[in-house]
Coordinates of N, CA and C in Angstrom, one line a residue:
M214 N 0.0 -22.8 0.6 CA 0.5 -21.6 -0.1 C -0.3 -21.4 -1.4
T215 N -0.7 -20.1 -1.6 CA -1.5 -19.8 -2.8 C -0.6 -19.8 -4.1
K216 N -1.1 -20.4 -5.2 CA -0.3 -20.4 -6.4 C -0.9 -19.4 -7.3
I217 N 0.0 -18.6 -8.0 CA -0.5 -17.6 -9.0 C -0.7 -18.3 -10.3
H218 N -1.9 -18.2 -10.9 CA -2.2 -18.7 -12.2 C -2.2 -17.5 -13.1
I219 N -1.0 -17.3 -13.7 CA -0.7 -16.1 -14.5 C -1.7 -16.0 -15.7
G220 N -1.9 -17.1 -16.3 CA -2.8 -17.2 -17.5 C -4.2 -16.7 -17.1
Q221 N -4.7 -17.1 -16.0 CA -6.1 -16.7 -15.6 C -6.1 -15.2 -15.2
E222 N -5.0 -14.7 -14.6 CA -4.9 -13.3 -14.3 C -4.9 -12.4 -15.6
I223 N -4.2 -12.9 -16.6 CA -4.2 -12.2 -17.9 C -5.5 -12.2 -18.6
K224 N -6.2 -13.4 -18.5 CA -7.5 -13.6 -19.1 C -8.5 -12.6 -18.5
Q225 N -8.5 -12.5 -17.1 CA -9.4 -11.6 -16.4 C -9.1 -10.1 -16.8
E226 N -7.9 -9.8 -17.0 CA -7.5 -8.4 -17.4 C -8.0 -8.1 -18.8
V227 N -7.8 -9.1 -19.7 CA -8.3 -8.9 -21.1 C -9.8 -8.7 -21.1
Q228 N -10.5 -9.5 -20.3 CA -12.0 -9.4 -20.2 C -12.4 -8.1 -19.6
K229 N -11.7 -7.7 -18.5 CA -12.0 -6.4 -17.9 C -11.8 -5.2 -18.8
Q230 N -10.8 -5.3 -19.7 CA -10.6 -4.2 -20.7 C -11.5 -4.4 -22.0
D231 N -12.4 -5.3 -21.9 CA -13.3 -5.6 -23.1 C -12.5 -5.8 -24.4
L232 N -11.4 -6.5 -24.3 CA -10.7 -6.8 -25.6 C -11.2 -8.2 -26.1
T233 N -11.3 -8.3 -27.3 CA -11.6 -9.6 -27.9 C -10.3 -10.4 -28.0
I234 N -10.4 -11.7 -28.0 CA -9.2 -12.6 -28.1 C -8.5 -12.2 -29.4
E235 N -9.3 -12.0 -30.5 CA -8.6 -11.7 -31.8 C -7.8 -10.4 -31.7
D236 N -8.4 -9.3 -31.1 CA -7.6 -8.1 -31.0 C -6.4 -8.2 -30.1
F237 N -6.6 -9.0 -29.0 CA -5.4 -9.2 -28.1 C -4.3 -10.0 -28.9
A238 N -4.7 -11.0 -29.6 CA -3.8 -11.8 -30.4 C -3.1 -10.9 -31.4
N239 N -3.8 -10.1 -32.2 CA -3.3 -9.3 -33.2 C -2.2 -8.3 -32.6
N240 N -2.6 -7.7 -31.5 CA -1.6 -6.8 -30.8 C -0.3 -7.4 -30.4
L241 N -0.4 -8.7 -30.1 CA 0.8 -9.5 -29.7 C 1.4 -10.2 -30.9
H242 N 0.8 -10.1 -32.0 CA 1.3 -10.8 -33.3 C 1.3 -12.3 -33.1
L243 N 0.2 -12.8 -32.5 CA 0.1 -14.2 -32.2 C -1.3 -14.7 -32.8
A244 N -1.4 -16.0 -33.0 CA -2.7 -16.6 -33.4 C -3.6 -16.6 -32.2
S245 N -4.9 -16.6 -32.5 CA -5.9 -16.7 -31.4 C -5.8 -17.9 -30.6
S246 N -5.4 -19.1 -31.2 CA -5.2 -20.3 -30.5 C -4.1 -20.2 -29.5
E247 N -3.1 -19.4 -29.8 CA -1.9 -19.2 -28.9 C -2.4 -18.4 -27.6
I248 N -3.4 -17.6 -27.8 CA -3.9 -16.8 -26.7 C -4.6 -17.7 -25.7
E249 N -5.4 -18.6 -26.2 CA -6.1 -19.6 -25.4 C -5.0 -20.4 -24.6
N250 N -3.9 -20.8 -25.2 CA -2.8 -21.5 -24.5 C -2.3 -20.6 -23.4
I251 N -2.1 -19.3 -23.7 CA -1.6 -18.4 -22.6 C -2.5 -18.4 -21.4
F252 N -3.8 -18.3 -21.7 CA -4.8 -18.3 -20.6 C -4.7 -19.5 -19.7
N253 N -4.3 -20.6 -20.3 CA -4.2 -21.9 -19.5 C -2.9 -22.2 -18.8
K254 N -1.9 -21.2 -19.0 CA -0.6 -21.5 -18.4 C -0.5 -20.9 -17.0
T255 N 0.4 -21.6 -16.2 CA 0.6 -21.1 -14.9 C 2.0 -20.4 -14.8
S256 N 2.7 -20.4 -15.9 CA 4.0 -19.6 -16.0 C 4.2 -19.2 -17.5
L257 N 4.9 -18.1 -17.7 CA 5.2 -17.6 -19.0 C 6.6 -17.2 -19.1
E258 N 7.1 -17.1 -20.3 CA 8.5 -16.6 -20.5 C 8.4 -15.1 -20.2
T259 N 9.5 -14.6 -19.6 CA 9.6 -13.2 -19.2 C 9.3 -12.2 -20.3
D260 N 9.9 -12.5 -21.5 CA 9.7 -11.5 -22.6 C 8.2 -11.4 -23.0
L261 N 7.5 -12.5 -23.0 CA 6.1 -12.5 -23.3 C 5.3 -11.8 -22.3
L262 N 5.6 -12.1 -21.0 CA 4.9 -11.4 -19.9 C 5.1 -9.9 -19.9
L263 N 6.3 -9.5 -20.3 CA 6.6 -8.1 -20.4 C 5.8 -7.5 -21.5
K264 N 5.7 -8.1 -22.7 CA 4.9 -7.6 -23.8 C 3.4 -7.5 -23.4
I265 N 2.9 -8.5 -22.7 CA 1.5 -8.5 -22.2 C 1.3 -7.4 -21.2
S266 N 2.3 -7.2 -20.3 CA 2.2 -6.2 -19.3 C 2.1 -4.8 -19.9
K267 N 3.0 -4.5 -20.9 CA 3.0 -3.3 -21.6 C 1.7 -3.0 -22.4
L268 N 1.2 -4.1 -23.1 CA 0.0 -3.9 -23.9 C -1.2 -3.7 -23.0
L269 N -1.3 -4.4 -21.9 CA -2.5 -4.2 -21.0 C -2.3 -3.1 -20.0
K270 N -1.1 -2.5 -20.0 CA -0.8 -1.5 -19.0 C -1.0 -1.9 -17.6
R271 N -0.6 -3.1 -17.3 CA -0.7 -3.7 -16.0 C 0.6 -4.5 -15.7
D272 N 1.1 -4.3 -14.5 CA 2.4 -4.9 -14.1 C 2.1 -6.3 -13.5
F273 N 2.1 -7.3 -14.4 CA 1.8 -8.7 -13.9 C 3.0 -9.2 -13.1
F274 N 4.2 -8.7 -13.2 CA 5.3 -9.1 -12.4 C 5.0 -8.8 -10.9
S275 N 4.3 -7.7 -10.6 CA 4.0 -7.4 -9.2 C 3.2 -8.4 -8.5
L276 N 2.5 -9.3 -9.3 CA 1.7 -10.4 -8.6 C 2.7 -11.3 -7.9
F277 N 3.9 -11.5 -8.5 CA 4.8 -12.4 -7.9 C 5.5 -11.8 -6.7
S278 N 5.9 -10.5 -6.9 CA 6.5 -9.8 -5.7 C 5.6 -9.7 -4.5
N279 N 4.3 -9.4 -4.8 CA 3.3 -9.4 -3.7 C 3.2 -10.8 -3.1
Y280 N 3.3 -11.8 -3.9 CA 3.2 -13.2 -3.4 C 4.4 -13.5 -2.5
V281 N 5.6 -13.1 -3.0 CA 6.8 -13.4 -2.3 C 6.9 -12.6 -1.0
N282 N 6.5 -11.3 -1.1 CA 6.6 -10.4 0.0 C 5.4 -10.5 1.0
G283 N 4.4 -11.2 0.7 CA 3.2 -11.3 1.5 C 3.5 -11.7 2.9
N284 N 4.4 -12.7 3.2 CA 4.8 -13.1 4.5 C 5.5 -11.9 5.3
A285 N 6.4 -11.3 4.6 CA 7.1 -10.2 5.2 C 6.2 -9.0 5.6
I286 N 5.2 -8.8 4.8 CA 4.2 -7.7 5.1 C 3.4 -8.1 6.3
E287 N 2.9 -9.4 6.3 CA 2.1 -9.8 7.4 C 2.9 -9.8 8.7
E288 N 4.2 -10.2 8.6 CA 5.0 -10.2 9.8 C 5.2 -8.8 10.3
A289 N 5.4 -7.9 9.4 CA 5.6 -6.5 9.8 C 4.4 -5.9 10.5
Y290 N 3.2 -6.3 9.9 CA 1.9 -5.8 10.5 C 1.8 -6.3 11.9
K291 N 2.0 -7.6 12.1 CA 1.9 -8.2 13.4 C 2.9 -7.7 14.4
E292 N 4.1 -7.4 14.0 CA 5.2 -6.9 14.8 C 4.9 -5.5 15.3
I293 N 4.3 -4.7 14.4 CA 3.8 -3.3 14.8 C 2.9 -3.4 16.0
I294 N 1.9 -4.2 15.8 CA 0.9 -4.4 16.9 C 1.6 -4.9 18.2
N295 N 2.4 -5.9 18.1 CA 3.1 -6.5 19.2 C 4.0 -5.4 19.9
L296 N 4.7 -4.7 19.2 CA 5.6 -3.7 19.8 C 4.8 -2.6 20.5
L297 N 3.7 -2.1 19.9 CA 3.0 -1.1 20.6 C 2.2 -1.6 21.8
K298 N 1.7 -2.8 21.7 CA 1.0 -3.4 22.8 C 1.9 -3.5 24.0
Q299 N 3.2 -3.8 23.8 CA 4.2 -4.0 24.9 C 4.4 -2.7 25.6
K300 N 4.0 -1.6 25.0 CA 4.3 -0.3 25.7 C 3.1 0.1 26.6
G301 N 2.2 -0.8 26.9 CA 1.1 -0.5 27.8 C 0.2 0.6 27.3
D302 N 0.0 1.7 28.1 CA -0.9 2.8 27.6 C -0.1 3.8 26.7
K303 N 1.1 3.6 26.5 CA 1.9 4.4 25.6 C 2.0 3.7 24.2
R304 N 0.8 3.7 23.5 CA 0.6 3.0 22.3 C 0.7 3.8 21.1
Y305 N 1.2 5.0 21.2 CA 1.3 6.0 20.1 C 2.7 6.5 19.9
I306 N 3.1 6.8 18.7 CA 4.4 7.4 18.4 C 4.0 8.6 17.4
A307 N 4.4 9.8 17.9 CA 4.2 10.9 17.0 C 5.5 11.7 17.1
V308 N 6.2 12.0 16.0 CA 7.5 12.7 16.1 C 7.3 14.1 15.7
P309 N 7.9 15.0 16.5 CA 7.8 16.4 16.3 C 8.8 16.9 15.2
D310 N 8.6 18.0 14.7 CA 9.5 18.7 13.8 C 10.0 17.9 12.6
W311 N 9.3 17.0 12.1 CA 9.6 16.2 10.9 C 10.9 15.4 11.2
E312 N 11.1 15.0 12.4 CA 12.3 14.2 12.7 C 12.3 12.9 12.0
D313 N 11.1 12.4 11.6 CA 11.0 11.1 10.9 C 9.6 11.1 10.2
E314 N 9.5 10.4 9.2 CA 8.2 10.2 8.5 C 8.2 9.0 7.6
C315 N 7.1 8.6 7.1 CA 6.9 7.6 6.1 C 5.8 8.1 5.2
E316 N 5.7 7.5 4.0 CA 4.7 8.0 3.0 C 3.5 7.1 2.9
G317 N 2.5 7.6 2.3 CA 1.3 6.9 2.0 C 0.4 7.6 1.0
D318 N -0.6 7.0 0.6 CA -1.6 7.8 -0.3 C -3.0 7.1 -0.1
D319 N -4.0 7.9 -0.4 CA -5.4 7.4 -0.2 C -6.0 6.7 -1.4
G320 N -5.3 6.5 -2.4 CA -5.8 5.9 -3.6 C -6.5 6.8 -4.6
D321 N -6.8 8.0 -4.1 CA -7.4 9.0 -5.0 C -6.5 10.1 -5.4
G322 N -5.2 9.8 -5.3 CA -4.2 10.8 -5.8 C -3.7 11.7 -4.7
T323 N -4.2 11.6 -3.5 CA -3.7 12.4 -2.4 C -2.6 11.7 -1.6
E324 N -1.4 12.3 -1.7 CA -0.2 11.7 -1.1 C -0.1 12.3 0.3
V325 N 0.3 11.5 1.3 CA 0.4 12.0 2.7 C 1.8 11.7 3.3
S326 N 2.2 12.5 4.2 CA 3.4 12.2 5.0 C 2.9 11.8 6.4
I327 N 3.3 10.6 6.8 CA 2.8 10.1 8.1 C 3.9 10.4 9.1
F328 N 3.5 11.1 10.1 CA 4.4 11.5 11.2 C 4.1 10.8 12.5
G329 N 3.0 10.0 12.5 CA 2.6 9.3 13.7 C 2.0 7.9 13.4
I330 N 2.2 6.9 14.2 CA 1.6 5.6 14.1 C 1.2 5.2 15.5
G331 N 0.0 4.7 15.7 CA -0.4 4.3 17.0 C -1.3 3.0 16.9
L332 N -1.8 2.6 18.1 CA -2.6 1.4 18.2 C -3.8 1.9 19.0
D333 N -5.0 1.9 18.3 CA -6.2 2.4 19.0 C -6.7 1.3 20.0
D334 N -7.9 1.7 20.6 CA -8.4 0.8 21.7 C -8.9 -0.6 21.2
D335 N -9.1 -0.7 19.9 CA -9.5 -1.9 19.3 C -8.2 -2.7 18.7
D336 N -7.1 -2.3 19.1 CA -5.8 -2.8 18.6 C -5.6 -2.8 17.1
E337 N -6.1 -1.7 16.5 CA -6.0 -1.5 15.1 C -5.0 -0.4 14.9
I338 N -4.1 -0.6 13.9 CA -3.1 0.4 13.6 C -3.7 1.7 13.0
C339 N -3.3 2.8 13.5 CA -3.8 4.1 13.0 C -2.6 5.0 12.7
V340 N -2.8 6.0 11.9 CA -1.8 6.9 11.5 C -2.2 8.4 11.7
A341 N -1.2 9.2 11.9 CA -1.4 10.7 11.9 C -0.6 11.1 10.7
A342 N -1.3 11.9 9.8 CA -0.6 12.3 8.6 C -1.1 13.7 8.1
V343 N -0.4 14.2 7.2 CA -0.7 15.5 6.6 C -0.6 15.3 5.1
V344 N -1.4 16.1 4.3 CA -1.4 16.0 2.9 C -0.1 16.7 2.4
D345 N 0.6 16.0 1.4 CA 1.8 16.5 0.8 C 1.4 17.5 -0.3
N346 N 2.2 18.3 -0.7 CA 2.1 19.2 -1.9 C 0.7 19.9 -1.9
I347 N 0.4 20.5 -0.8 CA -0.9 21.3 -0.7 C -0.8 22.4 -1.8
G348 N -1.8 22.5 -2.5 CA -1.9 23.5 -3.6 C -1.6 22.9 -5.0
Y349 N -0.7 21.9 -5.0 CA -0.4 21.2 -6.2 C -1.5 20.1 -6.5
Y350 N -1.8 19.9 -7.8 CA -2.7 18.9 -8.2 C -4.1 19.1 -7.5
G351 N -4.3 20.3 -7.0 CA -5.6 20.5 -6.4 C -5.8 20.0 -5.0
N352 N -4.7 19.5 -4.4 CA -4.7 19.0 -3.0 C -4.8 20.1 -2.0
G353 N -5.7 19.8 -1.0 CA -5.9 20.7 0.1 C -5.6 20.0 1.4
P354 N -5.5 20.7 2.5 CA -5.1 20.1 3.8 C -6.3 19.2 4.3
D355 N -7.5 19.4 3.8 CA -8.6 18.5 4.3 C -8.8 17.3 3.4
D356 N -7.9 17.0 2.5 CA -8.1 15.9 1.6 C -7.8 14.6 2.3
F357 N -7.2 14.6 3.5 CA -7.0 13.5 4.3 C -7.3 13.9 5.7
P358 N -8.0 13.0 6.5 CA -8.4 13.5 7.9 C -7.3 14.0 8.7
Q359 N -7.6 15.1 9.4 CA -6.6 15.6 10.4 C -6.9 15.1 11.7
E360 N -6.8 13.8 11.9 CA -7.1 13.0 13.1 C -6.5 11.7 13.0
W361 N -6.3 11.0 14.1 CA -5.8 9.6 14.0 C -6.8 8.8 13.1
T362 N -6.2 8.2 12.1 CA -7.1 7.5 11.1 C -6.6 6.1 10.9
K363 N -7.5 5.1 10.8 CA -7.2 3.7 10.7 C -6.3 3.6 9.4
V364 N -5.3 2.8 9.5 CA -4.4 2.6 8.4 C -5.1 2.0 7.2
T365 N -6.2 1.3 7.4 CA -6.9 0.8 6.3 C -7.5 1.9 5.4
E366 N -7.5 3.1 5.8 CA -7.9 4.2 4.9 C -6.9 4.5 3.9
L367 N -5.7 4.1 4.0 CA -4.6 4.3 3.0 C -4.8 3.2 1.9
Y368 N -4.3 3.6 0.7 CA -4.3 2.7 -0.4 C -3.0 1.9 -0.3
E369 N -3.1 0.6 -0.2 CA -2.0 -0.3 0.0 C -1.0 0.2 1.0
P370 N -1.3 0.1 2.3 CA -0.4 0.5 3.4 C 0.9 -0.2 3.3
D371 N 2.0 0.5 3.5 CA 3.3 -0.1 3.5 C 3.7 -0.5 4.9
Y372 N 3.3 -1.6 5.3 CA 3.5 -2.1 6.7 C 5.0 -2.2 7.0
R373 N 5.8 -2.5 6.0 CA 7.3 -2.6 6.2 C 7.9 -1.3 6.5
A374 N 7.4 -0.2 5.8 CA 7.9 1.2 6.2 C 7.4 1.6 7.5
F375 N 6.1 1.2 7.8 CA 5.5 1.6 9.1 C 6.3 0.8 10.3
H376 N 6.7 -0.4 10.0 CA 7.4 -1.2 11.0 C 8.8 -0.5 11.3
R377 N 9.5 -0.1 10.2 CA 10.7 0.6 10.4 C 10.5 1.9 11.2
F378 N 9.4 2.6 10.9 CA 9.1 3.9 11.7 C 8.9 3.5 13.2
V379 N 8.2 2.5 13.5 CA 7.9 2.1 14.9 C 9.2 1.7 15.6
V380 N 9.9 0.8 14.9 CA 11.2 0.3 15.5 C 12.1 1.5 15.8
D381 N 12.3 2.4 14.8 CA 13.2 3.5 15.0 C 12.8 4.5 16.0
N382 N 11.5 4.5 16.3 CA 11.0 5.6 17.2 C 10.3 5.0 18.5
I383 N 10.5 3.7 18.7 CA 9.8 3.1 19.8 C 10.1 3.8 21.2
D384 N 11.3 4.4 21.3 CA 11.6 5.1 22.5 C 10.8 6.3 22.7
K385 N 10.1 6.8 21.7 CA 9.3 8.0 21.8 C 7.8 7.6 22.0
A386 N 7.5 6.4 22.3 CA 6.1 5.9 22.6 C 5.5 6.8 23.7
M387 N 4.2 7.1 23.5 CA 3.5 8.0 24.4 C 2.0 7.7 24.4
T388 N 1.4 8.3 25.4 CA -0.1 8.1 25.5 C -0.8 8.8 24.3
K389 N -2.0 8.5 24.1 CA -2.8 9.2 23.0 C -2.9 10.7 23.3
E390 N -3.0 11.0 24.5 CA -3.1 12.5 24.9 C -1.8 13.2 24.6
E391 N -0.7 12.6 24.9 CA 0.6 13.2 24.6 C 0.8 13.3 23.1
A392 N 0.4 12.2 22.4 CA 0.5 12.2 20.9 C -0.4 13.3 20.3
D393 N -1.6 13.5 20.9 CA -2.4 14.6 20.4 C -1.8 15.9 20.5
E394 N -1.0 16.1 21.5 CA -0.3 17.4 21.7 C 0.7 17.6 20.5
V395 N 1.4 16.5 20.1 CA 2.4 16.6 19.0 C 1.6 16.9 17.7
T396 N 0.5 16.4 17.5 CA -0.3 16.6 16.2 C -0.7 18.0 16.0
K397 N -0.8 18.8 17.1 CA -1.2 20.2 16.9 C -0.1 21.0 16.1
E398 N 1.1 20.5 16.1 CA 2.2 21.1 15.3 C 1.8 21.0 13.8
Y399 N 1.2 19.9 13.4 CA 1.0 19.5 12.0 C -0.4 19.9 11.5
W400 N -1.4 19.7 12.4 CA -2.8 19.8 12.0 C -3.3 21.2 12.2
H401 N -4.0 21.8 11.3 CA -4.6 23.1 11.4 C -6.0 22.9 12.0
E402 N -6.3 23.8 12.9 CA -7.7 23.7 13.5 C -8.5 24.8 13.1

């Protein structure tokens, strides 16, 4: 099991932001020697970690939740693949009329609504999605591919939400051709 070395994570973020130890110490109202001690710690008091997170504008607490949830995410990912493989050639789920959806984004500020999840010929998870809030924030319909797209194109895919979508809609599993018919409702050609 991987251990999180919070002090090293903080040190890397300080270096990434080009802060000197002295500036970092002054902003926290600590001596420079105390900062070196922080960099060497594997755990910190919650109040201090909160101050550091606010100062560096980075949520260091999320490192722990990602660590704790890592197994659940991996299990959800594997279960999606397993469930869709069991359906034979009906490895796609696309729901019509916004009966169900889950969310995602591409990491560049484009949020998408995912209305389909499938398993391509390489056994890789793919999604069918449309851009949310077209016209707002400069988003257009072509800011995310209007085709089945590998889930790795999303920024931090939420496999647990995708798993829920697949489980809730597994009875709607269909072939790729059938799923492509459903996508015509959403995608503009």
